[in-house]
Coordinates of C-alpha atoms and ligand atoms in Angstrom, one line a residue:
Chain A
M1 CA 0.3 -0.1 0.0
D2 CA 1.3 3.7 -0.8
L3 CA 0.7 6.1 2.2
K4 CA 1.4 10.2 2.4
L5 CA 2.5 10.6 5.7
R6 CA 2.9 13.9 7.1
V7 CA 5.5 13.7 9.7
W8 CA 6.3 16.5 12.9
R9 CA 10.0 17.3 12.7
Q10 CA 11.8 18.9 15.5
K11 CA 15.6 19.4 16.2
D12 CA 15.6 19.7 19.8
R13 CA 13.1 20.6 22.9
N14 CA 14.1 24.5 22.2
S15 CA 13.7 24.6 18.4
S16 CA 10.2 25.0 16.9
G17 CA 9.0 22.4 14.4
K18 CA 7.2 21.5 11.6
L19 CA 5.4 18.9 10.0
V20 CA 7.0 17.5 6.9
E21 CA 5.8 15.2 4.0
Y22 CA 7.2 12.0 3.0
D23 CA 5.8 9.3 0.7
A24 CA 5.6 5.4 1.7
R25 CA 5.2 3.0 -1.1
D26 CA 5.1 -0.6 -0.9
I27 CA 4.1 -0.7 2.7
D28 CA 3.0 -4.3 3.6
P29 CA -0.5 -4.3 5.5
E30 CA 1.2 -6.9 7.9
M31 CA 3.7 -4.5 9.3
S32 CA 3.3 -2.9 12.1
F33 CA 3.3 1.1 12.5
L34 CA 6.5 1.0 14.0
E35 CA 7.8 -1.3 11.0
M36 CA 6.8 1.0 8.5
L37 CA 8.3 4.0 10.1
D38 CA 11.6 1.8 10.3
V39 CA 11.4 1.4 6.1
V40 CA 10.5 4.8 6.1
N41 CA 13.7 5.7 7.9
E42 CA 16.1 3.2 6.4
R43 CA 15.1 5.1 3.2
L44 CA 15.9 8.3 4.4
I45 CA 19.4 7.3 5.3
D46 CA 20.0 5.7 1.9
S47 CA 19.2 9.0 0.4
G48 CA 21.3 10.8 3.2
D49 CA 18.6 12.4 5.7
E50 CA 18.0 12.3 9.0
P51 CA 15.5 9.3 9.8
I52 CA 12.7 9.9 12.3
A53 CA 13.3 10.0 15.9
F54 CA 10.2 8.2 17.5
D55 CA 10.2 6.3 21.1
H56 CA 10.3 2.3 21.0
D57 CA 11.3 -0.2 23.0
C58 CA 9.5 -3.7 23.7
R59 CA 7.1 -3.9 20.5
E60 CA 4.9 -5.8 22.1
G61 CA 2.2 -3.3 24.0
I62 CA 3.8 -3.4 27.3
C63 CA 6.6 -1.3 28.4
G64 CA 4.7 2.0 27.1
A65 CA 7.5 3.8 25.5
C66 CA 6.1 4.2 21.9
S67 CA 4.2 7.4 21.9
A68 CA 2.9 9.0 18.4
T69 CA -0.4 10.9 17.9
I70 CA -1.9 9.6 14.4
N71 CA -4.6 11.8 12.8
G72 CA -5.1 13.6 16.3
I73 CA -5.5 10.3 18.0
P74 CA -2.7 9.2 20.4
H75 CA -1.4 5.6 19.5
G76 CA -4.0 5.8 16.3
P77 CA -7.5 5.0 15.5
H78 CA -7.7 1.6 16.3
R79 CA -8.7 0.9 20.3
A80 CA -6.9 -0.6 23.2
T81 CA -3.7 -0.8 21.4
T82 CA -0.4 0.6 21.7
V83 CA 1.1 2.6 18.5
C84 CA 4.0 -0.6 18.4
Q85 CA 0.5 -3.1 18.3
L86 CA -0.9 -1.1 15.6
H87 CA -1.0 -3.0 12.1
M88 CA -0.9 -0.8 8.5
R89 CA -4.3 -3.2 7.3
H90 CA -6.1 -0.8 9.7
F91 CA -5.4 1.8 7.2
Q92 CA -6.4 2.0 3.6
D93 CA -4.0 2.6 0.4
G94 CA -4.0 5.9 -0.3
D95 CA -4.6 7.8 3.5
T96 CA -2.8 10.6 4.0
L97 CA -1.4 10.2 7.8
T98 CA -0.4 13.0 10.2
I99 CA 2.1 12.2 13.2
E100 CA 2.7 14.0 15.6
P101 CA 4.3 13.8 18.9
F102 CA 2.0 13.5 22.2
R103 CA 1.2 17.1 23.4
A104 CA 1.5 18.8 26.7
R105 CA 3.7 21.3 28.5
A106 CA 5.0 18.2 30.9
F107 CA 5.7 16.5 28.2
P108 CA 8.6 18.8 26.5
V109 CA 9.6 17.1 22.7
I110 CA 13.0 15.9 23.0
R111 CA 13.3 15.8 19.2
D112 CA 10.7 14.8 16.2
L113 CA 7.9 11.9 17.7
M114 CA 9.8 11.3 21.4
V115 CA 9.2 13.2 24.4
D116 CA 10.3 13.5 28.0
R117 CA 8.2 11.8 30.1
T118 CA 9.8 12.4 33.4
A119 CA 6.6 13.9 34.9
F120 CA 5.3 10.9 35.4
D121 CA 8.5 9.4 37.4
R122 CA 8.2 12.5 39.6
I123 CA 4.5 11.5 40.0
V124 CA 5.4 7.8 41.0
E125 CA 8.4 9.3 43.3
A126 CA 5.5 10.9 44.9
G127 CA 4.1 7.9 46.1
G128 CA 3.7 5.4 44.2
Y129 CA 5.1 2.7 46.1
I130 CA 4.8 1.0 49.8
S131 CA 7.4 2.2 52.4
V132 CA 8.1 -1.6 53.5
G133 CA 11.3 -3.2 54.8
T134 CA 12.8 -5.4 51.7
G135 CA 13.6 -8.8 52.2
S136 CA 12.6 -12.0 51.0
A137 CA 9.0 -11.9 49.9
P138 CA 6.3 -13.0 52.5
E139 CA 4.4 -16.1 52.2
A140 CA 1.4 -14.8 49.8
N141 CA -1.1 -16.9 52.1
T142 CA -0.6 -14.9 54.6
L143 CA -2.4 -11.9 53.4
P144 CA -5.8 -12.8 52.3
I145 CA -7.0 -10.6 49.1
P146 CA -10.4 -10.7 48.2
K147 CA -10.6 -11.9 44.2
D148 CA -12.8 -8.9 43.0
Q149 CA -10.5 -6.4 44.8
A150 CA -7.2 -8.3 43.9
E151 CA -9.4 -8.0 40.2
R152 CA -9.5 -4.1 40.9
A153 CA -6.0 -3.5 41.9
M154 CA -4.9 -5.5 38.7
D155 CA -7.0 -3.6 36.5
A156 CA -5.5 -0.1 38.0
A157 CA -1.4 -1.3 37.8
S158 CA -2.0 -3.1 34.1
C159 CA -0.6 0.8 33.3
I160 CA 1.9 1.1 31.5
G161 CA 2.4 4.6 31.7
C162 CA 2.4 5.9 27.9
G163 CA 1.3 9.1 28.9
A164 CA -1.4 8.6 26.1
C165 CA -4.3 9.3 28.6
V166 CA -2.2 13.2 29.1
A167 CA -2.0 13.4 24.8
A168 CA -5.6 12.6 24.6
C169 CA -7.3 14.7 27.4
K170 CA -8.4 17.8 26.0
N171 CA -6.6 19.8 28.9
A172 CA -3.6 17.2 29.1
S173 CA -4.5 16.0 32.5
A174 CA -2.8 13.3 34.0
M175 CA -5.8 12.2 36.3
L176 CA -6.0 8.7 34.8
F177 CA -2.3 8.0 35.2
V178 CA -2.4 9.5 38.8
A179 CA -5.5 7.3 39.6
A180 CA -4.6 4.3 38.3
K181 CA -1.1 4.7 40.0
S182 CA -2.3 5.6 43.3
S183 CA -5.6 3.3 43.3
H184 CA -3.4 0.0 42.8
L185 CA -1.8 0.6 45.7
N186 CA -5.0 2.1 47.9
T187 CA -6.9 -1.2 47.1
L188 CA -4.4 -3.3 48.3
P189 CA -4.1 -4.0 52.3
Q190 CA -0.3 -3.7 51.4
G191 CA -0.8 0.1 50.4
K192 CA -4.0 1.1 52.4
P193 CA -1.7 2.7 55.4
E194 CA -0.3 4.6 53.5
K195 CA -3.7 5.7 51.2
E196 CA -4.1 9.6 52.3
R197 CA -0.2 10.5 51.9
R198 CA -0.1 9.0 48.8
V199 CA -3.0 10.7 46.9
L200 CA -1.9 14.1 48.5
S201 CA 1.6 13.6 47.6
M202 CA 1.1 12.2 44.2
V203 CA -1.9 14.9 43.6
A204 CA 0.8 17.6 44.2
A205 CA 3.6 16.4 42.2
M206 CA 1.3 16.2 39.1
D207 CA 0.1 19.5 39.7
E208 CA 3.3 21.0 40.1
A209 CA 4.4 18.5 36.7
G210 CA 1.9 21.3 34.6
F211 CA -0.8 19.1 34.0
G212 CA -4.4 20.5 33.4
N213 CA -6.9 19.8 35.1
C214 CA -10.1 16.5 34.4
T215 CA -13.3 17.6 32.7
N216 CA -14.8 14.5 32.9
Q217 CA -14.9 13.8 29.4
Y218 CA -13.5 10.5 29.4
E219 CA -10.9 10.4 26.0
C220 CA -8.1 8.9 28.6
S221 CA -10.2 6.2 29.1
A222 CA -11.1 5.9 25.6
V223 CA -7.8 5.8 24.2
C224 CA -5.6 3.6 27.0
P225 CA -4.0 0.9 25.3
K226 CA -4.8 -0.8 28.7
S227 CA -8.7 0.3 28.9
I228 CA -8.1 1.8 32.1
S229 CA -11.7 2.6 33.4
E230 CA -12.0 6.4 34.7
D231 CA -13.9 4.9 37.5
F232 CA -10.5 5.1 39.2
I233 CA -10.6 8.8 38.6
G234 CA -14.0 9.0 40.2
Q235 CA -11.7 6.9 43.6
L236 CA -9.1 9.5 43.5
N237 CA -11.5 12.5 43.8
R238 CA -12.9 10.7 46.5
E239 CA -9.8 9.6 48.2
Y240 CA -8.6 12.9 47.8
F241 CA -11.3 14.9 49.2
V242 CA -11.5 12.3 52.6
A243 CA -7.6 12.5 52.4
S244 CA -7.5 16.3 52.6
I245 CA -9.9 16.6 55.6
K246 CA -8.0 13.8 57.4
Q247 CA -5.3 15.1 57.1
Q248 CA -6.1 17.9 59.7
F249 CA -6.9 15.6 62.2
T250 CA -3.9 13.9 62.2
T251 CA 0.0 15.0 64.3
K252 CA 2.6 16.6 61.9
Chain B
M1 CA -0.8 18.2 68.0
G2 CA -3.9 16.5 67.6
F3 CA -6.7 18.2 66.5
A4 CA -8.6 18.2 70.6
E5 CA -5.7 20.3 71.5
T6 CA -5.4 22.3 68.4
V7 CA -9.0 23.8 68.5
G8 CA -8.3 23.9 73.0
L9 CA -10.9 21.5 74.1
R10 CA -8.5 19.8 76.6
N11 CA -7.9 23.2 78.0
L12 CA -12.0 23.9 78.1
G13 CA -12.9 21.6 80.8
S14 CA -10.1 23.2 83.6
L15 CA -11.5 26.8 82.4
E16 CA -12.9 28.6 85.0
S17 CA -15.8 30.5 83.7
G18 CA -14.1 34.1 83.5
K19 CA -11.9 32.4 81.4
M20 CA -14.6 31.2 79.1
Y21 CA -14.7 34.0 76.4
C22 CA -10.8 33.3 76.0
G23 CA -11.7 29.7 75.6
V24 CA -14.4 30.6 73.1
A25 CA -11.7 33.1 70.7
V26 CA -9.2 29.9 70.9
I27 CA -11.8 27.8 69.5
V28 CA -12.9 29.8 67.0
F29 CA -9.0 31.0 66.2
S30 CA -8.2 26.8 65.8
L31 CA -11.1 26.5 63.9
S32 CA -10.2 29.1 61.5
N33 CA -6.7 27.9 61.5
F34 CA -8.4 24.6 60.6
M35 CA -10.6 26.0 58.3
E36 CA -8.1 27.6 56.4
K37 CA -5.5 24.9 56.3
T38 CA -8.3 22.3 54.5
T39 CA -9.6 24.9 52.4
A40 CA -6.1 26.5 51.1
R41 CA -5.7 22.7 49.8
L42 CA -9.3 22.8 48.6
F43 CA -8.5 25.8 46.9
R44 CA -5.4 25.5 45.6
S45 CA -5.2 21.9 43.9
S46 CA -6.4 20.8 41.0
L47 CA -8.9 18.1 42.4
G48 CA -9.9 21.0 45.0
K49 CA -10.9 23.6 42.4
K50 CA -13.4 20.6 40.6
Y51 CA -14.8 20.5 44.2
V52 CA -15.6 24.3 44.1
M53 CA -17.0 23.9 40.8
A54 CA -19.0 20.8 41.4
V55 CA -20.6 21.8 44.5
S56 CA -21.5 25.3 43.5
G57 CA -22.7 23.7 40.2
V58 CA -25.1 21.3 42.6
I59 CA -26.5 24.2 44.2
L60 CA -27.0 26.3 41.2
L61 CA -28.8 23.3 39.9
L62 CA -31.0 22.7 42.3
F63 CA -31.7 26.3 42.3
V64 CA -32.6 26.6 38.8
I65 CA -34.7 23.3 39.6
G66 CA -36.8 25.3 42.2
H67 CA -36.8 28.2 40.5
L68 CA -38.8 26.5 37.6
I69 CA -41.1 24.8 39.8
G70 CA -42.2 28.2 41.2
N71 CA -42.1 29.8 37.7
L72 CA -44.6 26.9 36.7
Q73 CA -47.2 28.2 38.7
I74 CA -47.7 30.5 35.8
F75 CA -50.2 28.2 34.7
A76 CA -52.7 28.4 37.6
H77 CA -54.6 31.1 38.4
P78 CA -52.6 34.8 38.5
D79 CA -53.3 34.8 42.1
V80 CA -51.4 31.7 43.0
I81 CA -47.8 33.2 41.3
N82 CA -48.6 37.0 42.6
A83 CA -49.0 35.5 46.4
Y84 CA -46.2 33.3 45.8
A85 CA -43.8 36.1 44.4
H86 CA -45.7 38.6 47.5
F87 CA -44.3 35.7 49.9
L88 CA -40.7 35.9 48.2
Q89 CA -40.3 39.5 48.4
N90 CA -41.3 39.1 52.2
L91 CA -39.2 37.4 53.6
G92 CA -36.7 39.9 54.8
P93 CA -33.5 38.6 55.6
G94 CA -34.0 35.2 54.2
L95 CA -34.0 36.4 51.1
W96 CA -31.5 38.3 51.2
A97 CA -29.5 35.6 52.7
V98 CA -30.9 33.2 50.0
R99 CA -29.6 36.0 47.5
L100 CA -25.9 36.5 48.9
I101 CA -25.5 32.5 48.8
L102 CA -26.4 32.4 45.5
L103 CA -24.5 35.3 44.6
A104 CA -21.7 33.4 46.4
T105 CA -22.3 30.4 44.5
V106 CA -21.8 32.1 41.4
V107 CA -18.7 34.1 42.3
A108 CA -17.4 30.6 43.5
H109 CA -18.6 28.8 40.2
I110 CA -17.2 30.9 37.7
W111 CA -14.2 31.6 39.4
S112 CA -13.5 27.9 39.5
A113 CA -14.2 27.9 35.8
V114 CA -11.8 30.7 35.0
E115 CA -9.2 29.1 36.8
L116 CA -9.4 25.4 35.6
T117 CA -10.2 27.0 31.7
I118 CA -6.8 28.9 32.4
E119 CA -4.8 26.3 34.0
N120 CA -6.2 23.9 30.8
R121 CA -4.8 25.9 28.3
R122 CA -1.5 26.3 29.5
A123 CA -1.3 22.9 30.0
R124 CA -0.9 22.8 26.2
P125 CA 0.8 25.2 24.5
D126 CA 1.3 23.5 21.5
S127 CA -2.1 22.1 19.9
Y128 CA -2.4 19.1 17.5
E129 CA -2.0 19.9 14.1
V130 CA -4.7 17.8 13.5
K131 CA -7.3 17.4 16.3
D132 CA -9.8 14.8 16.9
T133 CA -11.9 13.7 19.4
I134 CA -13.2 9.9 20.3
Q135 CA -16.1 9.9 22.7
A136 CA -16.2 13.8 24.6
S137 CA -19.8 15.0 24.0
Y138 CA -20.7 18.0 22.1
A139 CA -21.9 19.2 25.6
S140 CA -18.7 18.3 27.3
R141 CA -17.0 20.5 24.9
T142 CA -19.1 23.5 25.1
M143 CA -19.2 24.0 28.8
R144 CA -17.3 27.4 28.5
I145 CA -19.3 28.8 26.2
S146 CA -22.5 27.8 27.0
G147 CA -21.6 29.1 30.5
F148 CA -21.0 32.1 29.6
I149 CA -23.8 33.0 27.5
V150 CA -25.5 31.7 30.5
L151 CA -23.7 34.4 32.7
A152 CA -24.9 37.1 30.5
F153 CA -28.5 35.7 30.1
I154 CA -28.4 36.2 34.1
L155 CA -27.6 39.3 34.0
F156 CA -30.0 40.3 31.3
H157 CA -32.8 38.1 33.1
L158 CA -32.1 39.8 36.5
A159 CA -32.2 43.4 34.5
H160 CA -35.5 42.8 33.0
F161 CA -38.0 40.9 35.6
T162 CA -36.0 41.3 39.0
L163 CA -34.3 45.3 38.8
Q164 CA -37.4 45.7 36.4
V165 CA -34.7 48.4 34.8
V166 CA -35.2 46.9 31.1
N167 CA -39.1 48.1 31.4
P168 CA -39.7 50.5 34.5
E169 CA -43.2 50.6 34.2
Y170 CA -43.1 46.6 35.0
Q171 CA -42.9 48.2 38.5
D172 CA -45.9 50.0 38.7
L173 CA -48.2 46.8 38.1
Y174 CA -50.4 46.1 41.1
T175 CA -52.9 43.6 41.3
E176 CA -55.2 43.0 44.7
L177 CA -55.5 38.9 45.8
A178 CA -58.8 37.1 47.0
D179 CA -57.6 38.4 50.3
G180 CA -57.2 42.1 49.4
T181 CA -53.8 42.0 49.9
V182 CA -52.4 44.6 47.1
V183 CA -49.6 43.0 45.6
H184 CA -46.6 43.2 42.5
D185 CA -48.2 41.6 39.5
V186 CA -46.0 39.3 38.5
H187 CA -48.1 37.2 36.3
T188 CA -48.6 40.6 34.0
M189 CA -45.6 41.3 33.9
M190 CA -44.0 37.8 33.1
V191 CA -46.9 38.2 30.1
A192 CA -45.8 41.3 29.0
G193 CA -42.3 40.4 28.9
F194 CA -43.0 36.9 27.0
Q195 CA -45.4 39.0 24.4
N196 CA -42.3 40.5 23.0
V197 CA -40.8 38.2 20.5
W198 CA -37.1 38.8 20.7
I199 CA -37.1 38.3 24.2
S200 CA -38.7 35.5 24.3
L201 CA -36.7 34.3 21.8
F202 CA -33.2 34.8 23.7
Y203 CA -35.0 33.1 26.6
I204 CA -35.7 30.1 24.7
V205 CA -31.9 29.8 23.5
A206 CA -30.3 31.0 27.1
I207 CA -32.3 28.2 28.5
G208 CA -31.5 25.6 25.8
L209 CA -27.7 26.6 26.6
L210 CA -28.1 26.1 29.9
S211 CA -30.1 22.7 29.5
V212 CA -26.8 21.6 27.3
H213 CA -24.8 22.6 29.6
L214 CA -26.4 20.7 32.4
R215 CA -26.4 17.6 30.1
H216 CA -22.6 17.2 31.0
G217 CA -22.7 19.0 34.4
I218 CA -25.2 16.4 36.3
A219 CA -23.1 13.7 35.2
S220 CA -19.8 15.7 35.6
M221 CA -20.6 16.7 39.3
L222 CA -21.1 13.3 40.4
Q223 CA -17.5 12.4 39.2
S224 CA -15.8 15.2 40.2
L225 CA -16.8 14.5 43.9
G226 CA -16.1 10.9 43.4
W227 CA -19.5 9.4 43.5
R228 CA -19.8 8.0 39.5
N229 CA -18.9 4.1 38.5
R230 CA -19.1 2.7 35.4
K231 CA -22.1 0.7 37.2
I232 CA -24.1 4.1 37.6
A233 CA -22.6 5.5 34.3
G234 CA -25.4 4.1 31.8
P235 CA -28.4 5.5 34.4
L236 CA -26.5 8.7 34.9
E237 CA -26.2 9.4 31.3
K238 CA -29.9 8.9 30.7
V239 CA -30.8 10.9 33.8
S240 CA -28.6 14.0 32.8
I241 CA -30.3 14.1 29.5
G242 CA -33.5 13.3 30.5
L243 CA -33.6 16.3 33.2
S244 CA -32.0 18.8 30.9
I245 CA -34.7 17.8 28.1
L246 CA -37.5 18.1 31.1
Y247 CA -35.8 21.4 32.3
F248 CA -36.3 22.4 28.4
A249 CA -39.3 21.6 28.4
G250 CA -40.7 23.3 31.4
N251 CA -38.9 26.9 30.9
A252 CA -39.2 26.6 27.2
A253 CA -43.6 26.2 27.7
I254 CA -43.8 29.6 29.5
P255 CA -42.8 32.0 26.5
L256 CA -44.2 29.3 24.2
A257 CA -47.6 29.2 26.0
I258 CA -47.8 33.4 26.3
M259 CA -46.8 34.0 22.5
A260 CA -49.4 31.3 21.6
G261 CA -51.6 33.2 24.0
F262 CA -52.5 30.1 26.8
V263 CA -51.7 32.2 29.3
S264 CA -53.2 35.9 29.3
Ligands
HEM301 C1 -27.6 28.5 36.2 C2 -26.4 28.5 36.1 C3 -25.7 27.2 36.0 C4 -26.1 25.8 36.1 C5 -27.1 25.3 36.9 C6 -24.4 25.4 36.6 C7 -24.0 23.8 36.9 C8 -23.1 23.1 36.5 C9 -22.9 22.2 36.9 C10 -23.7 21.2 37.8 C11 -21.3 21.5 36.7 C12 -20.8 20.3 36.8 C13 -19.7 20.7 37.8 C14 -18.5 19.6 37.9 O1 -17.8 19.3 36.6 O2 -17.6 18.9 38.8 C15 -21.0 22.6 35.6 C16 -19.8 22.6 35.4 C17 -18.9 23.9 34.9 N1 -19.7 25.4 34.4 FE1 -21.6 25.5 35.4 N2 -23.4 26.1 35.7 C18 -24.0 27.4 35.6 C19 -23.6 28.7 35.0 C20 -22.2 28.6 34.4 C21 -21.9 30.2 34.0 C22 -22.1 30.9 34.3 C23 -20.2 29.3 33.7 C24 -19.3 30.1 33.0 C25 -19.1 31.4 33.5 C26 -20.3 27.8 34.2 C27 -19.0 27.2 33.6 C28 -19.3 26.2 33.8 C29 -17.7 25.1 33.3 C30 -16.5 25.8 33.2 C31 -18.1 23.7 33.6 C32 -16.8 23.0 34.2 C33 -17.1 21.9 33.0 C34 -16.1 20.8 32.8 O3 -15.4 20.4 33.8 O4 -16.3 20.5 31.9 N3 -21.5 27.9 34.2 N4 -22.3 23.5 36.1
FES302 S1 7.1 -0.3 22.4 FE1 7.1 -0.9 24.4 S2 4.8 -0.6 24.1 FE2 4.7 -0.3 22.2

């Protein structure tokens, strides 16, 4: 198949970028989107041009490294799929594809389609962990967890931190990410003791990083490659409210 | 320091009555200190501003529903709505308390809307060259513009029927109830007001926009407060749409009935 690509080219963080047109001819419909970009890049290199920089690692939809917005939709038109798992058969011969980076103030562009998602790391550093002494893992059966609770926690834990929720949100809000990371731990008995401190500091880190605010449109859940539910945002809203009040009644 | 100690409760038992005022002052001070710290978080954080938006939205929603029910009395005998309006106008301090609460609510709602909008714009300085929407409703994408026009409408509405500066002759409309009390003739004022096609049209359009605002607002406020989940999401959407349509129909019925001559 033959495609017309309009790709965002930006030299570095401080330069301004622009869309550049490329013809992608003879693309195999069985290729993944990133393999298609590989082919385009090889041709660019052959003709002495700079290849298009994009993030990728596992290419099997589990690491969260890949990130690109295709025709205005992060990770492209196919639901519940990362761009590395998106196949060219979902497009038509002759399509024009506009490929841009994830756009948010908190995700500055490093080069072309690559963005800096360190802001997510800072949010996790603020509370996405459990403070326990490390050592050998305890016997699993000493801490029974109801099945539905375990499943809920697993649903939240399936977040791969790709940032598509931020990219899709009309306000570049990171609520789905923060909600998934906090709910995952808050739902489990190991995470419960630090629940309040966790939501307060993770939300503070989120605000600090310059993300926007949720307007309850759920573009995030719709675009999420792991289909994480906006219910976790509701849970975060509830837990943050309770934590804000409770904080005033506790020492320190 | 524990909460009891913070608010001075521990010392309260040992207070002699002479020091009572001092104790009360400590409690008031500590309580305001407590409120201040809590509200600082609630008003400054992103989620806190959403709570302000949602709570003020709930209050405004309850008000507009109550207001509509009051207005629908236009379809009864003129004395009914005139007596009702007379009752409201004579609440005295109660009326002013309600007015102040509503004013504060509107200010809070608009303040949070403006604050959040500025932050949201700032969060994406470079917009996408190609924009798309997967499933966000039309209502949810037009909250700012629908809210803004509704605000303009509220101001006009107050000038029109509350302050009566648009048509000063409304101030001289009086009528006598069955028991002989002379009251402001609200019924005639409404009929006269809505006989103007342009005014009726403006009311209907504005109410339409408010209904669109509520179509997203009703479901949204529950999510902002953390009371929504996917189990109730389906029914909640239906309630939002149903309530917005009912609200629109109820309000639009008034100018339409007057223009059609059903109410005179
Ligand atoms: C009688 C008038 C009004 C009523 C009953 C009303 C009701 C509501 C409700 C229930 C919400 C949902 C709260 C939430 O999402 O947490 C809301 C949100 C909102 N309102 Fe209003 N509102 C009114 C007037 C206004 C005005 C005058 C403005 C702006 C100038 C405005 C702007 C907004 C905005 C920007 C949102 C946030 C939408 C979002 O989060 O997506 N509203 N309103
Ligand atoms: S490259 Fe790992 S998820 Fe796409």
